Structure formats: C-alpha cells, structure tokens
XYZ file of N, CA, C and O in Angstrom:
760
model
N 89.890 100.145 122.904
C 89.662 101.489 122.421
C 88.336 101.516 121.667
O 88.119 100.728 120.758
N 87.490 102.450 122.039
C 86.172 102.578 121.418
C 86.201 103.764 120.444
O 86.361 104.903 120.848
N 86.074 103.462 119.167
C 86.154 104.468 118.117
C 84.792 104.591 117.437
O 84.225 103.603 116.969
N 84.280 105.803 117.390
C 83.009 106.054 116.730
C 83.210 106.377 115.266
O 84.258 106.890 114.855
N 82.194 106.059 114.463
C 82.161 106.454 113.058
C 80.883 107.271 112.881
O 79.786 106.754 113.131
N 81.023 108.538 112.513
C 79.862 109.393 112.327
C 78.960 108.768 111.262
O 79.367 108.594 110.117
N 77.745 108.401 111.658
C 76.865 107.594 110.797
C 75.765 108.442 110.163
O 74.596 108.074 110.206
N 76.142 109.561 109.560
C 75.176 110.403 108.865
C 75.155 110.082 107.370
O 74.153 110.265 106.699
N 76.286 109.607 106.845
C 76.429 109.260 105.438
C 77.787 108.587 105.280
O 78.690 108.809 106.068
N 77.937 107.758 104.266
C 79.251 107.214 103.944
C 79.433 105.760 104.348
O 78.499 105.082 104.756
N 80.680 105.304 104.236
C 81.038 103.891 104.423
C 81.226 103.567 105.904
O 82.318 103.232 106.353
N 80.157 103.656 106.667
C 80.216 103.466 108.116
C 80.597 102.028 108.475
O 81.528 101.795 109.247
N 79.898 101.049 107.907
C 80.161 99.635 108.220
C 81.595 99.244 107.868
O 82.240 98.492 108.609
N 82.112 99.770 106.760
C 83.473 99.440 106.335
C 84.501 99.994 107.319
O 85.499 99.327 107.623
N 84.272 101.204 107.827
C 85.182 101.764 108.839
C 85.104 100.943 110.131
O 86.136 100.668 110.753
N 83.909 100.563 110.544
C 83.748 99.764 111.767
C 84.500 98.438 111.628
O 85.184 98.000 112.546
N 84.416 97.829 110.437
C 85.133 96.576 110.164
C 86.649 96.795 110.277
O 87.360 96.023 110.916
N 87.157 97.882 109.672
C 88.597 98.164 109.714
C 89.082 98.446 111.132
O 90.179 98.036 111.513
N 88.274 99.142 111.923
C 88.622 99.406 113.327
C 88.760 98.083 114.076
O 89.705 97.878 114.834
N 87.809 97.183 113.844
C 87.857 95.861 114.477
C 89.105 95.085 114.087
O 89.764 94.480 114.937
N 89.449 95.105 112.796
C 90.644 94.402 112.317
C 91.915 94.996 112.927
O 92.891 94.297 113.145
N 91.888 96.304 113.217
C 93.047 96.983 113.811
C 93.101 96.798 115.335
O 94.026 97.270 115.983
N 92.095 96.127 115.909
C 92.128 95.829 117.343
C 91.277 96.725 118.220
O 91.379 96.669 119.445
N 90.440 97.558 117.623
C 89.562 98.430 118.403
C 88.108 97.990 118.299
O 87.788 97.022 117.618
N 87.252 98.735 118.982
C 85.811 98.509 118.903
C 85.195 99.692 118.161
O 85.327 100.833 118.593
N 84.541 99.415 117.053
C 83.923 100.467 116.263
C 82.429 100.551 116.522
O 81.768 99.521 116.644
N 81.911 101.769 116.629
C 80.473 101.969 116.846
C 79.953 103.062 115.909
O 80.638 104.047 115.657
N 78.742 102.873 115.414
C 78.087 103.883 114.584
C 77.561 104.987 115.499
O 76.895 104.706 116.495
N 77.867 106.236 115.169
C 77.458 107.380 115.992
C 76.344 108.138 115.273
O 76.564 108.706 114.199
N 75.160 108.128 115.898
C 73.996 108.813 115.320
C 73.476 109.933 116.212
O 72.655 110.734 115.787
N 73.969 109.977 117.459
C 73.522 111.006 118.415
C 74.745 111.621 119.101
O 75.712 110.921 119.426
N 74.690 112.914 119.364
C 75.829 113.619 119.963
C 76.192 113.043 121.332
O 77.364 113.042 121.703
N 75.197 112.543 122.087
C 75.478 112.004 123.431
C 76.458 110.829 123.376
O 77.160 110.554 124.352
N 76.508 110.127 122.264
C 77.406 108.979 122.131
C 78.875 109.389 122.184
O 79.738 108.573 122.521
N 79.180 110.632 121.852
C 80.575 111.079 121.805
C 81.259 110.937 123.165
O 82.462 110.700 123.229
N 80.504 111.065 124.249
C 81.071 111.021 125.599
C 81.760 109.690 125.915
O 82.669 109.649 126.732
N 81.332 108.615 125.259
C 81.884 107.291 125.572
C 82.985 106.846 124.608
O 83.440 105.713 124.658
N 83.467 107.766 123.745
C 84.416 107.393 122.695
C 85.843 107.845 122.992
O 86.067 108.864 123.637
N 86.797 107.074 122.438
C 88.213 107.431 122.509
C 88.664 108.168 121.252
O 89.753 108.747 121.223
N 87.864 108.123 120.190
C 88.188 108.788 118.930
C 86.979 108.739 118.022
O 86.042 107.973 118.255
N 87.013 109.556 116.960
C 85.882 109.628 116.030
C 86.386 109.719 114.599
O 87.285 110.511 114.298
N 85.777 108.918 113.723
C 86.063 108.963 112.290
C 84.906 109.665 111.589
O 83.738 109.347 111.832
N 85.251 110.618 110.723
C 84.259 111.255 109.851
C 84.514 110.668 108.462
O 85.550 110.933 107.851
N 83.591 109.816 107.985
C 83.842 109.074 106.751
C 83.611 109.894 105.493
O 83.182 111.057 105.554
N 83.877 109.252 104.363
C 83.597 109.855 103.064
C 82.103 109.944 102.830
O 81.288 109.515 103.641
N 81.746 110.501 101.707
C 80.362 110.747 101.338
C 80.358 112.044 100.546
O 81.250 112.279 99.734
N 79.422 112.904 100.811
C 79.364 114.202 100.141
C 79.496 115.256 101.236
O 78.640 115.359 102.110
N 80.573 116.032 101.192
C 80.908 116.932 102.309
C 79.828 117.973 102.594
O 79.578 118.286 103.760
N 79.191 118.508 101.567
C 78.139 119.507 101.796
C 76.978 118.875 102.546
O 76.436 119.451 103.499
N 76.600 117.675 102.139
C 75.511 116.951 102.807
C 75.890 116.606 104.242
O 75.100 116.813 105.170
N 77.105 116.103 104.440
C 77.561 115.757 105.791
C 77.541 117.009 106.671
O 77.060 116.971 107.809
N 78.039 118.137 106.148
C 78.044 119.386 106.901
C 76.634 119.829 107.291
O 76.382 120.224 108.436
N 75.685 119.746 106.344
C 74.292 120.123 106.631
C 73.690 119.223 107.702
O 73.015 119.688 108.620
N 73.942 117.913 107.586
C 73.405 116.969 108.577
C 74.058 117.175 109.941
O 73.390 117.072 110.972
N 75.348 117.490 109.962
C 76.030 117.765 111.228
C 75.411 118.987 111.907
O 75.213 118.987 113.119
N 75.105 120.012 111.120
C 74.462 121.211 111.680
C 73.060 120.874 112.187
O 72.681 121.263 113.290
N 72.302 120.153 111.381
C 70.917 119.810 111.728
C 70.839 119.029 113.040
O 69.942 119.254 113.853
N 71.778 118.100 113.260
C 71.728 117.228 114.436
C 72.665 117.655 115.562
O 72.896 116.899 116.502
N 73.233 118.862 115.479
C 74.033 119.404 116.569
C 75.449 118.879 116.674
O 76.089 119.018 117.720
N 75.967 118.288 115.587
C 77.304 117.696 115.655
C 78.446 118.698 115.480
O 79.561 118.405 115.896
N 78.205 119.851 114.874
C 79.314 120.795 114.652
C 79.940 121.190 115.995
O 81.137 120.971 116.223
N 79.146 121.755 116.898
C 79.687 122.154 118.205
C 80.120 120.958 119.029
O 81.141 121.010 119.727
N 79.363 119.865 118.953
C 79.693 118.666 119.742
C 81.040 118.079 119.331
O 81.845 117.686 120.182
N 81.322 118.031 118.024
C 82.601 117.475 117.552
C 83.745 118.452 117.840
O 84.839 118.027 118.216
N 83.496 119.748 117.717
C 84.535 120.724 118.092
C 84.881 120.584 119.574
O 86.054 120.639 119.960
N 83.871 120.405 120.403
C 84.073 120.209 121.842
C 84.850 118.917 122.102
O 85.768 118.876 122.918
N 84.491 117.851 121.405
C 85.163 116.548 121.482
C 86.659 116.723 121.190
O 87.511 116.278 121.961
N 86.975 117.424 120.093
C 88.370 117.675 119.719
C 89.051 118.587 120.742
O 90.222 118.385 121.075
N 88.299 119.546 121.270
C 88.837 120.466 122.273
C 89.238 119.783 123.562
O 90.087 120.274 124.309
N 88.651 118.614 123.823
C 89.012 117.815 124.995
C 90.142 116.821 124.683
O 90.375 115.886 125.445
N 90.815 117.028 123.547
C 91.977 116.216 123.206
C 91.667 114.875 122.579
O 92.556 114.036 122.448
N 90.430 114.666 122.169
C 90.062 113.397 121.534
C 90.420 113.461 120.048
O 90.160 114.456 119.382
N 90.992 112.385 119.495
C 91.411 112.408 118.095
C 90.255 112.238 117.104
O 89.256 111.584 117.401
N 90.455 112.863 115.938
C 89.512 112.771 114.824
C 90.263 112.292 113.593
O 91.417 112.662 113.371
N 89.592 111.493 112.768
C 90.150 110.970 111.520
C 89.126 111.240 110.427
O 88.007 110.729 110.482
N 89.491 112.061 109.456
C 88.596 112.366 108.346
C 89.100 111.735 107.064
O 90.255 111.951 106.673
N 88.244 110.937 106.408
C 88.614 110.321 105.136
C 87.768 110.911 104.020
O 86.559 111.047 104.165
N 88.403 111.291 102.923
C 87.750 111.854 101.735
C 86.878 113.048 102.125
O 87.412 114.094 102.466
N 85.567 112.942 102.112
C 84.712 114.068 102.502
C 84.976 114.479 103.954
O 84.876 115.655 104.297
N 85.341 113.513 104.803
C 85.674 113.817 106.198
C 86.869 114.750 106.311
O 86.934 115.597 107.201
N 87.821 114.616 105.370
C 88.967 115.523 105.295
C 88.477 116.944 105.029
O 88.915 117.892 105.672
N 87.534 117.092 104.093
C 86.971 118.409 103.756
C 86.276 119.008 104.980
O 86.432 120.191 105.276
N 85.532 118.178 105.709
C 84.781 118.633 106.884
C 85.731 119.161 107.972
O 85.400 120.116 108.673
N 86.922 118.586 108.088
C 87.884 119.007 109.115
C 88.694 120.259 108.738
O 89.236 120.929 109.608
N 88.760 120.596 107.458
C 89.631 121.661 106.967
C 89.228 123.050 107.463
O 88.049 123.360 107.582
N 90.247 123.887 107.708
C 90.009 125.304 108.049
C 89.603 126.114 106.825
O 88.815 127.052 106.923
N 90.171 125.756 105.661
C 89.922 126.537 104.449
C 89.567 125.631 103.275
O 90.221 124.610 103.059
N 88.557 126.059 102.499
C 88.152 125.343 101.289
C 88.360 126.263 100.096
O 88.021 127.444 100.152
N 88.935 125.715 99.021
C 89.110 126.518 97.802
C 87.746 126.911 97.260
O 86.770 126.186 97.420
N 87.701 128.063 96.587
C 86.452 128.500 95.981
C 85.585 129.313 96.926
O 84.424 129.585 96.627
N 86.117 129.655 98.101
C 85.394 130.516 99.021
C 84.259 129.857 99.783
O 83.471 130.538 100.435
N 84.164 128.530 99.703
C 83.123 127.839 100.480
C 83.388 127.990 101.969
O 84.539 128.065 102.398
N 82.328 128.005 102.743
C 82.456 128.103 104.195
C 82.938 126.756 104.758
O 82.453 125.701 104.366
N 83.918 126.815 105.666
C 84.423 125.603 106.313
C 83.349 125.025 107.235
O 82.477 125.748 107.707
N 83.425 123.724 107.475
C 82.453 123.052 108.348
C 82.944 123.072 109.798
O 82.459 123.845 110.597
N 83.931 122.235 110.137
C 84.480 122.220 111.498
C 85.632 123.217 111.649
O 85.849 123.754 112.727
N 86.401 123.420 110.586
C 87.497 124.389 110.621
C 88.562 124.071 111.645
O 89.110 124.974 112.271
N 88.896 122.800 111.815
C 89.828 122.402 112.871
C 91.270 122.210 112.406
O 92.193 122.378 113.189
N 91.469 121.833 111.152
C 92.816 121.469 110.703
C 93.379 122.554 109.784
O 92.719 122.996 108.848
N 94.621 122.950 110.068
C 95.276 124.050 109.381
C 95.704 123.640 107.969
O 96.866 123.341 107.716
N 94.715 123.626 107.059
C 94.993 123.244 105.674
C 93.939 123.858 104.757
O 92.846 124.220 105.191
N 94.323 123.969 103.490
C 93.412 124.408 102.438
C 93.152 123.198 101.547
O 94.099 122.504 101.148
N 91.870 122.961 101.241
C 91.473 121.758 100.519
C 90.698 122.117 99.253
O 89.883 123.043 99.258
N 90.949 121.353 98.185
C 90.176 121.464 96.946
C 89.298 120.218 96.837
O 89.794 119.097 96.928
N 88.005 120.437 96.656
C 87.056 119.321 96.497
C 87.210 118.686 95.114
O 87.547 119.351 94.154
N 86.926 117.389 95.019
C 86.912 116.645 93.741
C 88.134 116.941 92.866
O 88.019 117.047 91.649
N 89.291 117.071 93.486
C 90.504 117.467 92.765
C 90.979 116.412 91.770
O 91.681 116.735 90.818
N 90.591 115.170 91.973
C 91.017 114.099 91.079
C 89.982 113.785 90.006
O 90.090 112.795 89.306
N 88.958 114.635 89.892
C 87.975 114.436 88.831
C 86.709 113.751 89.296
O 86.462 113.586 90.487
N 85.911 113.345 88.327
C 84.603 112.741 88.584
C 84.715 111.262 88.955
O 85.804 110.704 88.989
N 83.581 110.649 89.195
C 83.501 109.238 89.583
C 84.296 108.343 88.627
O 84.998 107.446 89.047
N 84.183 108.593 87.324
C 84.851 107.716 86.340
C 86.375 107.828 86.394
O 87.069 107.000 85.845
N 86.891 108.884 87.031
C 88.341 109.019 87.181
C 88.844 108.391 88.482
O 90.012 108.558 88.838
N 87.991 107.678 89.176
C 88.405 107.010 90.418
C 89.490 105.981 90.100
O 89.515 105.421 89.000
N 90.379 105.734 91.073
C 91.495 104.806 90.842
C 92.020 104.265 92.163
O 91.679 104.768 93.233
N 92.852 103.221 92.042
C 93.558 102.649 93.195
C 95.049 102.722 92.913
O 95.476 102.624 91.765
N 95.833 102.877 93.986
C 97.283 102.928 93.832
C 97.949 102.510 95.151
O 97.291 102.416 96.171
N 99.245 102.273 95.091
C 100.040 102.000 96.289
C 100.678 103.315 96.730
O 101.217 104.052 95.893
N 100.605 103.613 98.031
C 101.160 104.861 98.561
C 102.113 104.590 99.712
O 101.827 103.745 100.561
N 103.204 105.329 99.747
C 104.059 105.333 100.933
C 103.421 106.294 101.932
O 103.052 107.412 101.562
N 103.273 105.848 103.178
C 102.686 106.665 104.235
C 103.647 106.690 105.415
O 104.062 105.629 105.903
N 104.022 107.888 105.839
C 104.922 108.062 106.975
C 104.338 107.347 108.200
O 103.158 107.506 108.514
N 105.153 106.522 108.868
C 104.695 105.785 110.044
C 104.189 104.389 109.730
O 103.882 103.616 110.629
N 104.107 104.050 108.433
C 103.677 102.712 108.010
C 104.792 102.151 107.137
O 105.204 102.781 106.154
N 105.278 100.953 107.494
C 106.512 100.421 106.895
C 106.473 100.189 105.399
O 107.393 100.573 104.690
N 105.457 99.516 104.901
C 105.395 99.196 103.473
C 104.227 99.956 102.838
O 103.330 100.417 103.544
N 104.231 100.100 101.503
C 103.164 100.873 100.858
C 101.753 100.376 101.212
O 101.525 99.193 101.439
N 100.859 101.322 101.242
C 99.453 101.115 101.613
C 98.615 101.176 100.339
O 98.863 102.024 99.474
N 97.620 100.299 100.224
C 96.688 100.351 99.083
C 95.702 101.492 99.329
O 95.087 101.551 100.394
N 95.549 102.393 98.369
C 94.681 103.559 98.532
C 93.656 103.613 97.406
O 94.001 103.453 96.236
N 92.390 103.853 97.776
C 91.292 103.971 96.822
C 90.850 105.434 96.789
O 90.435 105.983 97.813
N 90.949 106.050 95.617
C 90.553 107.448 95.428
C 89.242 107.493 94.645
O 89.180 107.012 93.519
N 88.190 108.067 95.248
C 86.886 108.200 94.598
C 86.446 109.656 94.715
O 86.152 110.127 95.807
N 86.419 110.383 93.587
C 86.068 111.816 93.606
C 86.783 112.512 94.771
O 86.186 113.248 95.547
N 88.064 112.236 94.893
C 88.828 112.608 96.084
C 89.209 114.085 96.137
O 89.501 114.696 95.116
N 89.229 114.639 97.360
C 89.744 115.989 97.555
C 91.271 115.959 97.599
O 91.880 114.893 97.666
N 91.857 117.127 97.584
C 93.304 117.249 97.624
C 93.660 118.327 98.638
O 92.996 119.358 98.726
N 94.701 118.078 99.416
C 95.201 119.081 100.360
C 96.152 119.981 99.573
O 97.233 119.547 99.174
N 95.734 121.200 99.317
C 96.517 122.123 98.488
C 97.630 122.800 99.276
O 98.669 123.146 98.709
N 97.393 123.004 100.573
C 98.361 123.753 101.374
C 98.166 123.376 102.840
O 97.030 123.188 103.280
N 99.279 123.252 103.569
C 99.200 122.964 105.007
C 99.944 124.035 105.791
O 100.871 124.660 105.278
N 99.512 124.240 107.048
C 100.183 125.167 107.947
C 101.408 124.518 108.565
O 101.652 123.323 108.407
N 102.197 125.306 109.300
C 103.457 124.835 109.890
C 103.275 123.649 110.821
O 104.155 122.816 110.924
N 102.160 123.572 111.521
C 101.968 122.508 112.510
C 101.369 121.241 111.924
O 100.998 120.338 112.664
N 101.290 121.140 110.603
C 100.721 119.963 109.942
C 101.847 119.124 109.353
O 102.706 119.627 108.631
N 101.845 117.838 109.659
C 102.833 116.888 109.175
C 102.263 116.165 107.953
O 101.223 115.512 108.047
N 102.924 116.291 106.810
C 102.489 115.589 105.598
C 102.891 114.122 105.729
O 104.061 113.806 105.934
N 101.916 113.219 105.624
C 102.171 111.787 105.768
C 102.323 111.074 104.434
O 102.969 110.032 104.355
N 101.680 111.605 103.375
C 101.744 110.928 102.081
C 101.440 111.901 100.951
O 100.637 112.828 101.109
N 102.098 111.653 99.817
C 101.821 112.422 98.606
C 101.582 111.458 97.445
O 102.039 110.311 97.471
N 100.863 111.958 96.452
C 100.634 111.216 95.208
C 100.941 112.176 94.069
O 100.317 113.234 93.972
N 101.941 111.826 93.253
C 102.379 112.689 92.147
C 102.645 114.117 92.635
O 102.243 115.090 92.008
N 103.295 114.221 93.798
C 103.688 115.509 94.346
C 102.594 116.267 95.083
O 102.838 117.348 95.604
N 101.389 115.721 95.155
C 100.256 116.374 95.819
C 99.987 115.704 97.164
O 100.080 114.470 97.285
N 99.607 116.482 98.175
C 99.393 115.963 99.531
C 98.061 115.225 99.613
O 97.010 115.793 99.306
N 98.111 113.951 100.065
C 96.889 113.140 100.161
C 96.656 112.557 101.562
O 95.623 111.933 101.804
N 97.582 112.773 102.483
C 97.377 112.368 103.883
C 98.228 113.263 104.769
O 99.356 113.628 104.404
N 97.657 113.627 105.930
C 98.364 114.538 106.832
C 97.880 114.347 108.262
O 96.828 113.740 108.502
N 98.665 114.899 109.203
C 98.345 114.789 110.627
C 98.683 116.118 111.291
O 99.702 116.729 110.979
N 97.814 116.547 112.188
C 98.059 117.748 112.990
C 97.625 117.418 114.410
O 96.437 117.237 114.674
N 98.589 117.310 115.313
C 98.289 116.927 116.693
C 97.433 115.656 116.708
O 97.909 114.616 116.334
N 96.171 115.786 117.118
C 95.286 114.605 117.205
C 94.284 114.532 116.057
O 93.220 113.929 116.186
N 94.629 115.167 114.938
C 93.786 115.129 113.748
C 94.528 114.391 112.641
O 95.694 114.681 112.370
N 93.850 113.432 112.006
C 94.420 112.640 110.921
C 93.470 112.730 109.738
O 92.250 112.667 109.926
N 94.003 112.908 108.531
C 93.145 112.966 107.344
C 93.774 112.213 106.184
O 95.002 112.114 106.075
N 92.901 111.687 105.311
C 93.347 111.082 104.058
C 92.357 111.438 102.956
O 91.148 111.465 103.190
N 92.889 111.721 101.769
C 92.057 112.001 100.594
C 91.373 110.729 100.110
O 90.347 110.790 99.450
N 91.980 109.614 100.420
C 91.525 108.319 99.930
C 90.698 107.578 100.977
O 90.512 108.052 102.091
N 90.199 106.412 100.578
C 89.321 105.590 101.422
C 90.076 104.347 101.921
O 90.045 103.302 101.270
N 90.717 104.407 103.093
C 91.430 103.226 103.592
C 90.473 102.100 103.992
O 90.867 100.939 104.038
N 89.231 102.433 104.271
C 88.248 101.435 104.705
C 87.768 100.532 103.568
O 87.113 99.528 103.815
N 88.096 100.869 102.316
C 87.631 100.078 101.174
C 88.657 99.049 100.726
O 88.518 98.464 99.652
N 89.685 98.824 101.549
C 90.676 97.777 101.271
C 90.764 96.867 102.500
O 90.153 97.148 103.525
N 91.533 95.805 102.361
C 91.755 94.914 103.503
C 92.961 95.353 104.335
O 93.368 94.660 105.258
N 93.553 96.481 103.991
C 94.710 97.015 104.711
C 94.210 98.002 105.757
O 93.749 99.090 105.429
N 94.283 97.606 107.016
C 93.727 98.414 108.107
C 94.808 99.186 108.872
O 94.567 99.699 109.959
N 95.998 99.320 108.301
C 97.105 99.944 109.041
C 96.891 101.431 109.332
O 97.352 101.924 110.357
N 96.184 102.156 108.474
C 95.908 103.567 108.766
C 94.936 103.675 109.935
O 95.060 104.546 110.785
N 93.986 102.753 110.011
C 93.098 102.700 111.181
C 93.907 102.343 112.437
O 93.640 102.861 113.518
N 94.906 101.482 112.266
C 95.798 101.140 113.377
C 96.566 102.357 113.864
O 96.734 102.561 115.068
N 97.027 103.184 112.930
C 97.718 104.429 113.277
C 96.781 105.346 114.075
O 97.181 105.955 115.070
N 95.498 105.399 113.658
C 94.527 106.212 114.376
C 94.257 105.654 115.772
O 94.165 106.411 116.743
N 94.208 104.340 115.899
C 94.042 103.717 117.215
C 95.229 104.071 118.118
O 95.039 104.345 119.310
N 96.424 104.099 117.570
C 97.610 104.489 118.342
C 97.467 105.934 118.833
O 97.829 106.257 119.963
N 96.928 106.820 117.977
C 96.702 108.209 118.379
C 95.695 108.263 119.524
O 95.858 109.046 120.466
N 94.645 107.445 119.449
C 93.630 107.422 120.501
C 94.206 106.900 121.813
O 93.915 107.434 122.885
N 95.078 105.879 121.722
C 95.728 105.350 122.940
C 96.609 106.422 123.575
O 96.603 106.591 124.790
N 97.357 107.135 122.747
C 98.252 108.184 123.259
C 97.452 109.326 123.884
O 97.880 109.915 124.881
N 96.279 109.623 123.341
C 95.446 110.709 123.876
C 94.793 110.327 125.195
O 94.484 111.185 126.008
N 94.590 109.035 125.404
C 93.947 108.531 126.607
C 94.858 108.753 127.786
O 94.543 109.142 128.853
C-alpha cells in the first residue's frame, strides 16, 4: 500500500516512518500529480491556515477533493483534522470541507499546555499513546461520523466512511497502530 503524506508543512518524515512500521510504503507528496499513484493520503499537523493557503497555492484543494471523490482514504492529524472539517468555530472558512464535523482550533491551549496521555481508541485493542500539541477539538459530529476516541468527554478521533481524523499526533510515538488502521482503510478501498 502506497500512502502519501502531504509535504507542505508538518511532521512528514515521522508519518512516513509510522507508515513503514505499519507495513505500508510512505511517500512525501509535493505535487498534485503524485496523488494518482497513491492508495491513501495523510494531511499532517502544522498550522492549518498555512497548510490551507499552501494547498490553494499549489492546486491541492481541488486535487484532494477529487482524490477523496474517487473513494481514496484521507487521514488528518491535528491541523490535518481542521483542514478536513466541514465547519470551523468562529466563522472561519473551511478548507476541504469533506468531513461532517465542527472543529475548534487550539482547543487544548497554547504550546506550553501540550501533553501526552493514554487513550482508548475504537478498533484498537489496548490504549494508544497520544501526543497533544496545540490540538484542535471536534465539537460536534454529524450522523454519519463514528466517534473513535474521547478525552475527558471531548471527541479527539473520528471516522466517516474513508476519512479518519485525530486531534493528536500519532506519528510522534512508537505506536503505529492508528496508521495501521488507516492502512486497513486503504486496503478496503482498493
């Protein structure tokens, strides 16, 4: 399975490493033409406004929507979750607008409030180590969205058809099981 990591900003190398550990082949995606050879795409963390601007500048907004429209899975982590959301709190314009959820940016506070914790995630047997850095929060989901994990009653991971999102950074730990779950989604879509 060939999984791309959008290489405009964020922890690209770490996601590629996690994909490899989960049994897939990870590639950095810098041009829209690369999407044609992929089984799935990860939109990593970083700064969502910057990622959105760069996606527009390099033609990725329509290209990624088209990619998803052809049934290819997408996985958004942290800022990538924001990029996939249909609705953003505060009246900000959505970027891809693909996933039926409302998201609040930086819901867990500033950089100094970053933390790690163990999370139960639906579809993964034992708790997963999760790293939260200026993390967004899923405030509300539509009927077709499956909540995969919560932290203190708040939604931090979810799935809708072939879209997977997490508020946290699974690529910053040695636990690659969430990437494995995404690889399973890509296999099923194939």
